[in-house]
Short mmCIF file of C-alpha atoms in Angstrom, two decimals:
data_model
loop_
_atom_site.label_atom_id
_atom_site.label_comp_id
_atom_site.label_asym_id
_atom_site.label_seq_id
_atom_site.Cartn_x
_atom_site.Cartn_y
_atom_site.Cartn_z
CA MET A 1 47.03 79.53 104.65
CA ASP A 2 49.55 81.84 103.38
CA ILE A 3 48.59 84.62 100.76
CA LEU A 4 51.04 85.97 98.01
CA LEU A 5 50.03 89.01 95.83
CA ALA A 6 51.40 89.41 92.64
CA LYS A 7 53.78 92.23 92.26
CA HIS A 8 51.65 93.91 89.64
CA LEU A 9 48.05 93.86 89.62
CA GLY A 10 44.89 95.91 89.68
CA PHE A 11 44.44 99.17 88.14
CA CYS A 12 46.32 100.28 85.22
CA MET A 13 47.19 103.89 84.83
CA GLY A 14 44.30 104.63 82.09
CA VAL A 15 41.57 102.89 84.02
CA LYS A 16 42.63 104.77 87.21
CA LYS A 17 42.65 108.01 85.67
CA ALA A 18 39.22 107.75 84.20
CA THR A 19 37.68 106.30 87.57
CA GLU A 20 39.35 109.11 89.49
CA ALA A 21 37.89 111.52 87.03
CA VAL A 22 34.45 110.32 87.69
CA TYR A 23 35.05 109.90 91.24
CA SER A 24 36.00 113.56 91.46
CA LEU A 25 32.80 114.65 89.62
CA ILE A 26 30.72 112.80 92.47
CA GLU A 27 32.73 114.53 95.34
CA SER A 28 32.46 117.83 93.75
CA GLY A 29 28.82 117.91 94.25
CA LYS A 30 27.80 118.93 90.92
CA LYS A 31 24.20 119.25 90.27
CA GLU A 32 24.21 118.41 86.67
CA LYS A 33 23.63 114.62 85.52
CA ILE A 34 26.90 112.66 85.47
CA SER A 35 27.20 109.89 82.52
CA THR A 36 29.66 107.86 81.16
CA PHE A 37 29.89 106.96 77.55
CA GLY A 38 29.78 103.17 77.55
CA PRO A 39 30.28 101.43 80.94
CA LEU A 40 33.53 103.15 82.65
CA ILE A 41 35.10 99.98 83.20
CA HIS A 42 34.59 96.45 82.79
CA ASN A 43 34.12 95.52 86.50
CA ARG A 44 30.65 95.13 87.74
CA LEU A 45 31.26 96.23 91.51
CA VAL A 46 32.47 99.55 90.31
CA LEU A 47 29.73 100.05 88.02
CA ASP A 48 27.21 99.06 90.48
CA TYR A 49 28.81 101.64 93.01
CA LEU A 50 28.59 104.58 90.40
CA ALA A 51 25.09 103.55 89.50
CA LYS A 52 24.20 104.09 93.36
CA LYS A 53 26.17 107.36 93.26
CA GLY A 54 23.69 108.73 90.15
CA VAL A 55 26.15 108.02 87.46
CA GLY A 56 24.45 107.11 84.40
CA VAL A 57 25.80 105.12 81.17
CA ILE A 58 24.80 106.21 77.89
CA ASP A 59 25.56 104.94 74.22
CA ASP A 60 23.94 107.52 71.97
CA PRO A 61 24.99 111.18 71.72
CA LYS A 62 21.42 112.03 71.67
CA ASP A 63 21.04 110.99 75.14
CA ALA A 64 23.96 113.08 76.32
CA ASN A 65 23.16 115.81 79.00
CA GLY A 66 24.93 117.45 81.88
CA VAL A 67 28.28 115.94 82.14
CA VAL A 68 29.63 113.09 80.12
CA VAL A 69 32.98 111.46 80.61
CA ILE A 70 34.60 109.54 77.76
CA ARG A 71 36.00 106.14 79.20
CA ALA A 72 39.51 105.01 78.92
CA HIS A 73 38.80 102.75 75.99
CA GLY A 74 38.32 105.99 74.13
CA ILE A 75 35.64 106.53 71.30
CA HIS A 76 34.81 106.84 67.41
CA PRO A 77 35.76 110.40 66.06
CA ASP A 78 32.23 110.70 64.72
CA ILE A 79 30.96 110.08 68.15
CA ARG A 80 33.03 112.77 69.66
CA THR A 81 32.10 115.26 67.01
CA LYS A 82 28.36 114.70 67.68
CA LEU A 83 28.89 115.08 71.69
CA GLU A 84 31.07 118.44 70.99
CA GLU A 85 27.80 119.63 69.21
CA ARG A 86 25.62 119.26 72.19
CA ASN A 87 25.28 121.70 75.26
CA ILE A 88 27.27 119.76 77.73
CA GLU A 89 30.44 119.44 79.60
CA LEU A 90 32.70 116.67 78.01
CA ILE A 91 35.52 115.35 79.81
CA ASP A 92 37.95 112.90 77.99
CA ALA A 93 39.46 110.26 80.21
CA THR A 94 40.66 108.14 77.24
CA CYS A 95 43.81 106.30 78.20
CA PRO A 96 46.90 108.25 76.81
CA ARG A 97 48.09 104.96 75.16
CA VAL A 98 44.82 104.84 73.25
CA LEU A 99 45.05 108.51 71.99
CA ASN A 100 48.46 107.52 71.08
CA SER A 101 47.02 104.51 68.93
CA GLN A 102 44.17 106.77 67.63
CA LYS A 103 47.00 109.45 66.59
CA LYS A 104 49.27 106.50 64.59
CA VAL A 105 46.23 105.21 62.71
CA ARG A 106 45.04 108.73 61.76
CA GLU A 107 48.66 109.72 60.72
CA ALA A 108 49.30 106.43 58.94
CA SER A 109 45.73 106.58 57.19
CA GLU A 110 46.47 110.42 55.92
CA LYS A 111 49.55 108.97 54.31
CA GLY A 112 47.44 106.51 52.49
CA LEU A 113 48.44 103.35 54.25
CA SER A 114 45.74 100.59 55.17
CA VAL A 115 45.49 99.71 58.67
CA ILE A 116 44.93 96.29 60.19
CA ILE A 117 43.75 96.31 64.01
CA VAL A 118 44.28 93.34 66.05
CA GLY A 119 41.78 92.71 68.81
CA ASP A 120 38.20 92.11 69.74
CA LYS A 121 36.03 93.40 66.99
CA ASP A 122 33.25 94.39 69.57
CA HIS A 123 35.35 96.09 71.97
CA GLY A 124 35.17 99.99 72.45
CA GLU A 125 38.63 100.80 72.10
CA VAL A 126 39.15 98.77 68.87
CA GLN A 127 35.93 100.41 67.40
CA GLY A 128 37.11 103.79 68.55
CA ILE A 129 40.69 103.43 66.88
CA ALA A 130 39.12 102.08 63.63
CA GLY A 131 37.30 105.31 63.15
CA TYR A 132 40.52 107.09 62.51
CA ALA A 133 41.31 104.86 59.46
CA LYS A 134 39.95 105.40 56.05
CA ASN A 135 40.72 101.78 54.88
CA VAL A 136 40.58 99.23 57.84
CA SER A 137 40.33 95.75 58.57
CA ILE A 138 40.14 94.24 62.16
CA ILE A 139 41.32 90.54 62.96
CA GLU A 140 41.08 88.67 66.15
CA ASN A 141 43.64 85.95 65.92
CA MET A 142 46.43 83.85 64.09
CA ALA A 143 43.86 81.99 62.07
CA GLU A 144 42.36 85.39 60.71
CA ALA A 145 46.07 86.54 60.03
CA GLU A 146 46.52 83.73 57.49
CA LYS A 147 43.61 84.53 55.53
CA ILE A 148 43.08 88.37 55.51
CA SER A 149 43.87 90.22 52.13
CA ILE A 150 45.35 93.81 52.50
CA THR A 151 46.76 96.46 50.28
CA LEU A 152 50.46 97.74 51.04
CA PRO A 153 51.23 99.89 52.29
CA ALA A 154 49.81 99.14 55.39
CA LEU A 155 50.09 99.53 59.28
CA LEU A 156 49.37 96.92 61.69
CA ILE A 157 48.24 97.81 65.49
CA SER A 158 46.97 95.98 68.12
CA GLN A 159 44.51 96.64 70.90
CA THR A 160 46.31 97.92 73.81
CA THR A 161 45.33 95.09 76.11
CA TYR A 162 46.08 92.15 73.60
CA GLY A 163 48.36 89.50 74.61
CA LYS A 164 51.83 90.30 73.39
CA GLU A 165 52.92 86.63 72.39
CA GLU A 166 50.06 86.39 70.09
CA TYR A 167 50.65 89.67 68.69
CA ASP A 168 53.96 88.81 68.10
CA SER A 169 52.91 85.62 66.21
CA ILE A 170 50.37 87.62 64.39
CA SER A 171 53.11 90.07 63.10
CA ALA A 172 55.47 87.30 61.82
CA ILE A 173 52.65 85.93 59.84
CA LEU A 174 51.71 89.08 58.29
CA LYS A 175 55.50 90.09 57.77
CA LYS A 176 56.00 86.90 55.86
CA ARG A 177 52.65 87.10 53.73
CA PHE A 178 53.19 90.89 53.15
CA PRO A 179 56.80 92.09 53.30
CA GLY A 180 57.12 95.76 53.98
CA ILE A 181 54.21 96.00 56.52
CA GLU A 182 54.81 98.42 59.26
CA VAL A 183 53.98 96.94 62.89
CA ALA A 184 53.26 99.31 65.56
CA ASP A 185 54.17 98.62 69.16
CA SER A 186 50.76 99.53 70.61
CA ILE A 187 50.35 96.89 73.58
CA CYS A 188 50.26 98.56 76.84
CA PRO A 189 53.29 97.41 79.37
CA ALA A 190 50.70 97.03 82.16
CA THR A 191 49.27 94.17 80.41
CA GLY A 192 52.81 92.46 79.84
CA GLU A 193 53.76 93.40 83.63
CA ARG A 194 50.74 91.53 84.99
CA GLN A 195 51.37 88.62 83.08
CA LYS A 196 55.03 88.48 84.15
CA ALA A 197 54.12 88.94 87.91
CA LEU A 198 51.53 86.25 87.50
CA ILE A 199 54.21 83.68 85.96
CA ASP A 200 56.72 84.70 88.62
CA MET A 201 54.31 84.18 91.57
CA ALA A 202 53.02 80.71 90.05
CA GLY A 203 56.13 78.98 91.28
CA LYS A 204 55.51 79.96 94.90
CA VAL A 205 51.93 79.17 95.29
CA ASP A 206 49.70 75.98 95.43
CA ALA A 207 46.77 77.68 93.85
CA ILE A 208 45.70 80.90 91.98
CA ILE A 209 42.77 83.47 92.22
CA VAL A 210 41.99 86.05 89.29
CA ILE A 211 40.17 88.81 90.39
CA GLY A 212 38.28 90.70 87.55
CA GLY A 213 35.32 91.31 85.46
CA LYS A 214 34.18 88.21 83.52
CA ASN A 215 34.00 90.57 80.72
CA SER A 216 37.37 92.25 81.11
CA ALA A 217 39.52 91.14 78.05
CA ASN A 218 42.79 91.49 80.15
CA THR A 219 41.44 89.79 83.08
CA VAL A 220 40.42 86.93 80.98
CA ARG A 221 43.91 86.51 79.43
CA LEU A 222 45.35 86.61 82.74
CA TYR A 223 43.19 83.70 83.78
CA GLU A 224 44.17 81.88 80.41
CA THR A 225 47.80 82.34 81.24
CA ALA A 226 47.12 81.10 84.95
CA LEU A 227 45.59 77.69 83.47
CA LYS A 228 48.57 77.02 81.56
CA LEU A 229 50.70 77.07 84.69
CA GLU A 230 49.66 73.52 86.17
CA LYS A 231 47.91 75.25 88.94
CA LYS A 232 44.32 75.20 90.23
CA VAL A 233 43.01 78.36 89.24
CA TRP A 234 39.72 80.38 90.00
CA HIS A 235 38.35 83.56 88.25
CA ILE A 236 36.01 85.29 90.93
CA GLU A 237 34.77 88.91 90.60
CA SER A 238 34.28 89.55 94.37
CA GLU A 239 35.02 88.10 97.80
CA ASN A 240 31.53 86.49 97.75
CA GLU A 241 32.77 83.97 94.93
CA ILE A 242 35.61 82.53 96.73
CA PRO A 243 35.12 78.85 96.59
CA ASP A 244 35.26 76.54 99.75
CA GLU A 245 37.77 74.60 97.72
CA VAL A 246 40.57 77.20 98.69
CA LYS A 247 40.93 75.54 102.18
CA ASP A 248 42.66 72.53 100.68
CA PHE A 249 45.70 74.56 99.52
CA SER A 250 48.39 76.25 101.89
CA VAL A 251 49.60 79.06 99.75
CA ILE A 252 46.99 81.10 97.44
CA GLY A 253 48.42 83.57 95.00
CA ILE A 254 46.39 86.59 94.16
CA THR A 255 46.36 88.30 90.86
CA ALA A 256 43.74 90.92 89.32
CA GLY A 257 43.14 92.51 85.86
CA ALA A 258 43.65 96.44 85.20
CA SER A 259 39.87 97.08 85.78
CA THR A 260 39.85 95.73 89.31
CA PRO A 261 40.23 98.32 92.10
CA ASP A 262 42.18 97.84 95.25
CA TRP A 263 39.26 97.69 97.49
CA VAL A 264 38.17 94.40 95.82
CA ILE A 265 41.47 92.83 95.89
CA LYS A 266 41.70 93.90 99.58
CA LYS A 267 38.36 92.17 100.33
CA VAL A 268 39.22 89.03 98.66
CA ALA A 269 42.67 88.69 100.42
CA ASP A 270 40.91 89.57 103.82
CA ASN A 271 38.18 86.76 103.61
CA LEU A 272 40.87 84.38 102.31
CA LYS A 273 42.46 84.81 106.04
CA ARG A 274 39.33 83.39 107.24
CA TYR A 275 39.85 79.96 105.77
#
């Protein structure tokens, strides 16, 4: 069996920055309790590792003590204020691209623009960005774009991990319905890079394995893209989930979401060599 890795896969810059911040705290030997506000990343294996190292997860500022790390997704400004009011060490590992989206929304709102965010309503990043707007709506797909009512002037912005093609389609719909709407380019290039690398790899393989958390938005989108490429595709979280069916294929391609660490990718690749 031959194994081919996509040119771009695994940790993006923002996730790498956040995980390295927590790993550094662990290695520093700090005696204070270390916690992250919300799960650090959408990867069960990494979260299990951090839990074993004593890193906690909180979702209420009242539970904050010791050292608290803001994850790459960022947080709502009201939550940040409440955390800053407590006697804790607060480390901000918000992805720079998410910070940029927060800034754009805050500035637009201060100018009197209404804000429409495209993304998963329940995602931490979206909830955090929404907190910087005075008049905000959140939509998840083209169907909702066809129905939404908005007040101009307005800014359209997306979750950084949203699919570019769908965002472009939503932008086109809203530009037609509401001429003059301002559209922000907020999608992280890492998302597009992984999508393009997957498509480029697909023509060279017989089947594809997508590695990453089942609750990772960008990993799920990679999987959905792979399904459209007329190849056999599996979405797994670890080497323990490799299906026996892989032995029926000569060339296996591997891609991984932006919250999948290198060591997980390596374990999957190493285990595939046994088939």
